Coordinates of C-alpha atoms in Angstrom, one line a residue:
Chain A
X1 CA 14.2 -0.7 -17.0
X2 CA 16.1 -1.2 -13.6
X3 CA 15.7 -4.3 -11.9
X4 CA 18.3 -7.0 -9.7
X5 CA 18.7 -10.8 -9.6
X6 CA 19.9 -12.3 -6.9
X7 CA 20.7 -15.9 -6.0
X8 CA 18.2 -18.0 -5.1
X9 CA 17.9 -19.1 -1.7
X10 CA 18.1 -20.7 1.0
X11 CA 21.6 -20.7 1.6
X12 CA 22.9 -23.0 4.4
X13 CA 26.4 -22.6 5.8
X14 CA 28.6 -23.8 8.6
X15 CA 29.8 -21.5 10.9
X16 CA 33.3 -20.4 9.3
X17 CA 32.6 -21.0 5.6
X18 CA 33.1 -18.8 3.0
X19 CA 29.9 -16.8 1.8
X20 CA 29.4 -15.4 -1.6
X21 CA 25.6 -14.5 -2.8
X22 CA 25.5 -13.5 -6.3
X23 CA 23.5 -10.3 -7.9
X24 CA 23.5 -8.8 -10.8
X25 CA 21.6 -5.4 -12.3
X26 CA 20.2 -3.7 -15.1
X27 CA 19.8 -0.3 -15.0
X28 CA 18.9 2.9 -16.7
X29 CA 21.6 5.3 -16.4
X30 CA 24.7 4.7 -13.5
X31 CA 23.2 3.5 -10.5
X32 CA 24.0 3.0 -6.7
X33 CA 24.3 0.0 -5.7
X34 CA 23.3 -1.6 -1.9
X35 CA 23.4 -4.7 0.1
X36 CA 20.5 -4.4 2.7
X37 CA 20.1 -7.1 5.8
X38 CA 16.6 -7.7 7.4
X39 CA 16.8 -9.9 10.6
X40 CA 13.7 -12.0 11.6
X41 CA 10.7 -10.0 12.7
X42 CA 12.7 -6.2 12.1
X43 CA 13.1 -3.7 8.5
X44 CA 15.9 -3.9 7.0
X45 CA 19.5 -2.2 7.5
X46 CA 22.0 -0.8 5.3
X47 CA 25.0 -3.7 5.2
X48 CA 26.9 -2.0 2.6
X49 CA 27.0 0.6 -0.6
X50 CA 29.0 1.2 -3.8
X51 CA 28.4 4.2 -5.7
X52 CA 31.0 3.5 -9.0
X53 CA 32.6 1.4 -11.2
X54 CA 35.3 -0.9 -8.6
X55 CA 33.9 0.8 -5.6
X56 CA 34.2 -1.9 -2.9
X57 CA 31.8 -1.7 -0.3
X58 CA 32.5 -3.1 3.1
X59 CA 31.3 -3.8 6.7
X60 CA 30.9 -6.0 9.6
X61 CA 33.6 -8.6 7.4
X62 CA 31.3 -8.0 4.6
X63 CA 32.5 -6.7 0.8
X64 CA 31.0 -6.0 -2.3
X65 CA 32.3 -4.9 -5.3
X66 CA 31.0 -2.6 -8.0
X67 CA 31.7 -4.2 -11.4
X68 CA 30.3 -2.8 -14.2
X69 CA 32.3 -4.4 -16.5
X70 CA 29.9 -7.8 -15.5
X71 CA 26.4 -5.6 -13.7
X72 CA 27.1 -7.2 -10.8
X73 CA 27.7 -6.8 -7.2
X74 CA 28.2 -10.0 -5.3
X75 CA 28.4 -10.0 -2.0
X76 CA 31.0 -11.8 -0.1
X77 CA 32.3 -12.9 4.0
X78 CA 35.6 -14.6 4.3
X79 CA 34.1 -16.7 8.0
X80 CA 30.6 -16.3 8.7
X81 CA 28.9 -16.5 12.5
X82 CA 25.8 -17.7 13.3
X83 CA 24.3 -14.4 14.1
X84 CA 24.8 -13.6 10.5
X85 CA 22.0 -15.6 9.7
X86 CA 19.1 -12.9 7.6
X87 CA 17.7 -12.6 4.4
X88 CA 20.3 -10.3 2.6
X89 CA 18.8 -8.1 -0.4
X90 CA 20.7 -6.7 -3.2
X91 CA 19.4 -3.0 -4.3
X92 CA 20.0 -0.4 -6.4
X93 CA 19.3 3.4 -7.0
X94 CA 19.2 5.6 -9.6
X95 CA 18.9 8.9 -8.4
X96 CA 22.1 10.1 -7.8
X97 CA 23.3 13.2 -6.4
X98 CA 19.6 13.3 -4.2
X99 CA 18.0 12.2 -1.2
X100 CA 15.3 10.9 -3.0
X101 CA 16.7 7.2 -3.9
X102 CA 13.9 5.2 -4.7
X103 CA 15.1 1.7 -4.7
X104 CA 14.5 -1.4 -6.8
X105 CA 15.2 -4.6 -4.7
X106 CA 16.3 -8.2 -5.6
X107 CA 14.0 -11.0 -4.3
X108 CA 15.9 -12.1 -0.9
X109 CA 18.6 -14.8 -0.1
X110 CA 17.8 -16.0 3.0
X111 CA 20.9 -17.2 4.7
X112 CA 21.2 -19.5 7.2
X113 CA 24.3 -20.4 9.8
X114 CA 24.9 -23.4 11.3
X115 CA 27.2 -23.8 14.6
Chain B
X1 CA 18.7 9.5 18.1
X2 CA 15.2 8.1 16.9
X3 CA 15.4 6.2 14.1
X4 CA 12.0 5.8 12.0
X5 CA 9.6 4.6 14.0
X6 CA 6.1 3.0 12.4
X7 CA 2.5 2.4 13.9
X8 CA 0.8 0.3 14.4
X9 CA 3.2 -2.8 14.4
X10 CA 0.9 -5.4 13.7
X11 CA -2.7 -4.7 12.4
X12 CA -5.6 -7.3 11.4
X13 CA -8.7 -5.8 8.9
X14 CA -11.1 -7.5 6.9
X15 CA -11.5 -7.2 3.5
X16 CA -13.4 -4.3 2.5
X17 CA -12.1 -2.6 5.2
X18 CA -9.6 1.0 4.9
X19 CA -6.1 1.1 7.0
X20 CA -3.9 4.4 7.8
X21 CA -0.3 3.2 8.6
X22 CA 2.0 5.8 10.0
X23 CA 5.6 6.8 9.8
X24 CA 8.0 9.6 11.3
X25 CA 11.5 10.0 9.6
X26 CA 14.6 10.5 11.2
X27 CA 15.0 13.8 12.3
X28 CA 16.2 16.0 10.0
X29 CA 14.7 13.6 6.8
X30 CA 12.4 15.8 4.4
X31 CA 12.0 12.5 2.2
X32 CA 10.0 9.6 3.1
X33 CA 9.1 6.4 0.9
X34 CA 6.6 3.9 0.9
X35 CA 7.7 -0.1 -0.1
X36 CA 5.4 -3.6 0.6
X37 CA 7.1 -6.4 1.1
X38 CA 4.9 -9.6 0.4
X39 CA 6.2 -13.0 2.0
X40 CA 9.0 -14.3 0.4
X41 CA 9.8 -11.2 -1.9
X42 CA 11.6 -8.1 -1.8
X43 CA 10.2 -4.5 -1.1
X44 CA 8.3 -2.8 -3.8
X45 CA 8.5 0.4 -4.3
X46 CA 4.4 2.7 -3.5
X47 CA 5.3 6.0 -2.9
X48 CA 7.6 8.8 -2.5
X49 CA 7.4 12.1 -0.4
X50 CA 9.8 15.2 -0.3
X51 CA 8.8 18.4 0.6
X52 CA 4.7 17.4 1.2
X53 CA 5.2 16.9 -2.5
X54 CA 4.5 13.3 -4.5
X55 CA 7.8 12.4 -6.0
X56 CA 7.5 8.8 -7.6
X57 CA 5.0 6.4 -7.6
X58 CA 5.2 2.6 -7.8
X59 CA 2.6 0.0 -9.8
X60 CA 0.0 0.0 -7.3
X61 CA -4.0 1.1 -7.8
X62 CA -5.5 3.8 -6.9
X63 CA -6.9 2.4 -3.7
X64 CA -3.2 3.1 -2.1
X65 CA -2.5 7.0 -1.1
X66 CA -0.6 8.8 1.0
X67 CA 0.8 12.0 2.1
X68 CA 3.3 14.1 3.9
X69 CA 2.5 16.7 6.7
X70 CA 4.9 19.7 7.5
X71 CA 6.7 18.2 9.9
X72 CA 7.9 15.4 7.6
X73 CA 5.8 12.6 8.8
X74 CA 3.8 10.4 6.5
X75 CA 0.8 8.3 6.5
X76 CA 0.0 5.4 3.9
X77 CA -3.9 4.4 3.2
X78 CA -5.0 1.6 1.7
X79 CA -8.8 1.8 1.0
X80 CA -11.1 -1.5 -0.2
X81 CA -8.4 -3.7 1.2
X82 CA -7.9 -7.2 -0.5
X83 CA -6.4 -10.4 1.1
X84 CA -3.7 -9.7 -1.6
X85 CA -2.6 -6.7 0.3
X86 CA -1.8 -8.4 3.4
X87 CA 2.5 -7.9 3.7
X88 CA 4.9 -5.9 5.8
X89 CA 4.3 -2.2 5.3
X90 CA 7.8 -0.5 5.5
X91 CA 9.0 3.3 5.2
X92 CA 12.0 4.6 5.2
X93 CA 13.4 8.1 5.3
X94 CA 16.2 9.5 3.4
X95 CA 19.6 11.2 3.9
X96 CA 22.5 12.3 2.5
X97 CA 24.4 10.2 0.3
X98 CA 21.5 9.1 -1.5
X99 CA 20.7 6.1 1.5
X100 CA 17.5 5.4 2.5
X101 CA 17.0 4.2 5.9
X102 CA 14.5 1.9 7.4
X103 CA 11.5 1.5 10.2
X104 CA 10.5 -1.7 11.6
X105 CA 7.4 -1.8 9.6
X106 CA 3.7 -2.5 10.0
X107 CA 2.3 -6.4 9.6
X108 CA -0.7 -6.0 8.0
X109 CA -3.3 -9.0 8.0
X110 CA -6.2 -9.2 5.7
X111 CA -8.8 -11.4 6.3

């Protein structure tokens, strides 16, 4: 079936550190692959996507890469901020090539930045 | 441009009880989809809508339903509702590119 592990949280970090929160996948077929972030109280919004094999994904100092090699897509920031505190969710797709993209979502790693 | 917008926001019932949640895609979007979020976990998938048309349907009973009018908007009913059904209620339409994009959602309360 298709499902995604993800770290477990929390995750507490000083403002600056490195980040990295690990997920990996199993899928049937080649899936899509997506990093969402809800902040407290909203939905959630599209961080970041990968759609094959060593795609890297990338925004807001944020970057995933595809690895298929390993089913995994970690997600990674080089100096976090304090507003980057969220709860970041690793997701996946199988419907390729439609709108339709039902997706299958990892559990949460809520992440939290100290000044 | 509107993004998707849901109603109510927040939203207490009692058990027993029926809710009709609501949901208008981004302009444009034929596809809406249906996830709950429960406390602590990540969205699971209820329904999907393209077209007016049931595409997909999660693990849930038969006390969930929805549907899709023509002009794309959806609404999600939950009959007979239980405390376990209290959660954040979240649609989202879809795009291009196979993304999916995401409303605010409803807070549902069962008590």
């Amino acid at each position: 079936g298709n499902s995604v592990t993800q770290m477990e949280g929390p995750v507490t970090l000083s403002e600056e550190a490195f980040l990295t929160i690990n997920c990996t996948y199993t899928a049937t077929g080649y899936p899509s692959l997506f990093w969402y972030v809800q902040y407290p109280g909203e939905g959630l919004q599209l961080l970041l996507k990968a759609t094959k094999a060593d795609d890297k994904g990338s925004n807001k100092g944020f970057e995933a890469t595809y690895r298929k090699e390993t089913t995994s897509f970690h997600l990674e920031k080089g100096s976090v901020q304090v507003s980057d505190s969220a709860v970041y969710f690793c997701a996946l797709s199988v419907d390729r090539g439609s709108t339709l993209g039902r997706l299958y979502f990892g559990r949460g790693t809520q992440l939290t930045v100290w000044p | 441009d509107a993004g998707v917008t849901q109603s109510p926001t927040h939203l207490i019932k009692t058990r027993g009880q029926h809710v009709t949640l609501r949901c208008s895609p981004i302009s444009g979007h034929k596809s809406v989809s249906w996830y709950q979020q429960v406390l602590g976990q990540g969205p699971q998938f209820i329904f999907q809508y393209y077209e007016k048309e049931e595409r997909g349907r999660g693990n849930f009973p038969d006390r969930f339903s929805a549907r899709q009018f023509p002009n794309y908007s959806s609404e999600l009913n939950v009959n007979a509702l239980l405390l376990g059904d209290s959660a954040l209620y979240l649609c989202a339409s879809g795009g291009r590119a196979n993304i999916q994009y995401f409303g605010a959602g409803t807070r549902l309360s069962v008590l």
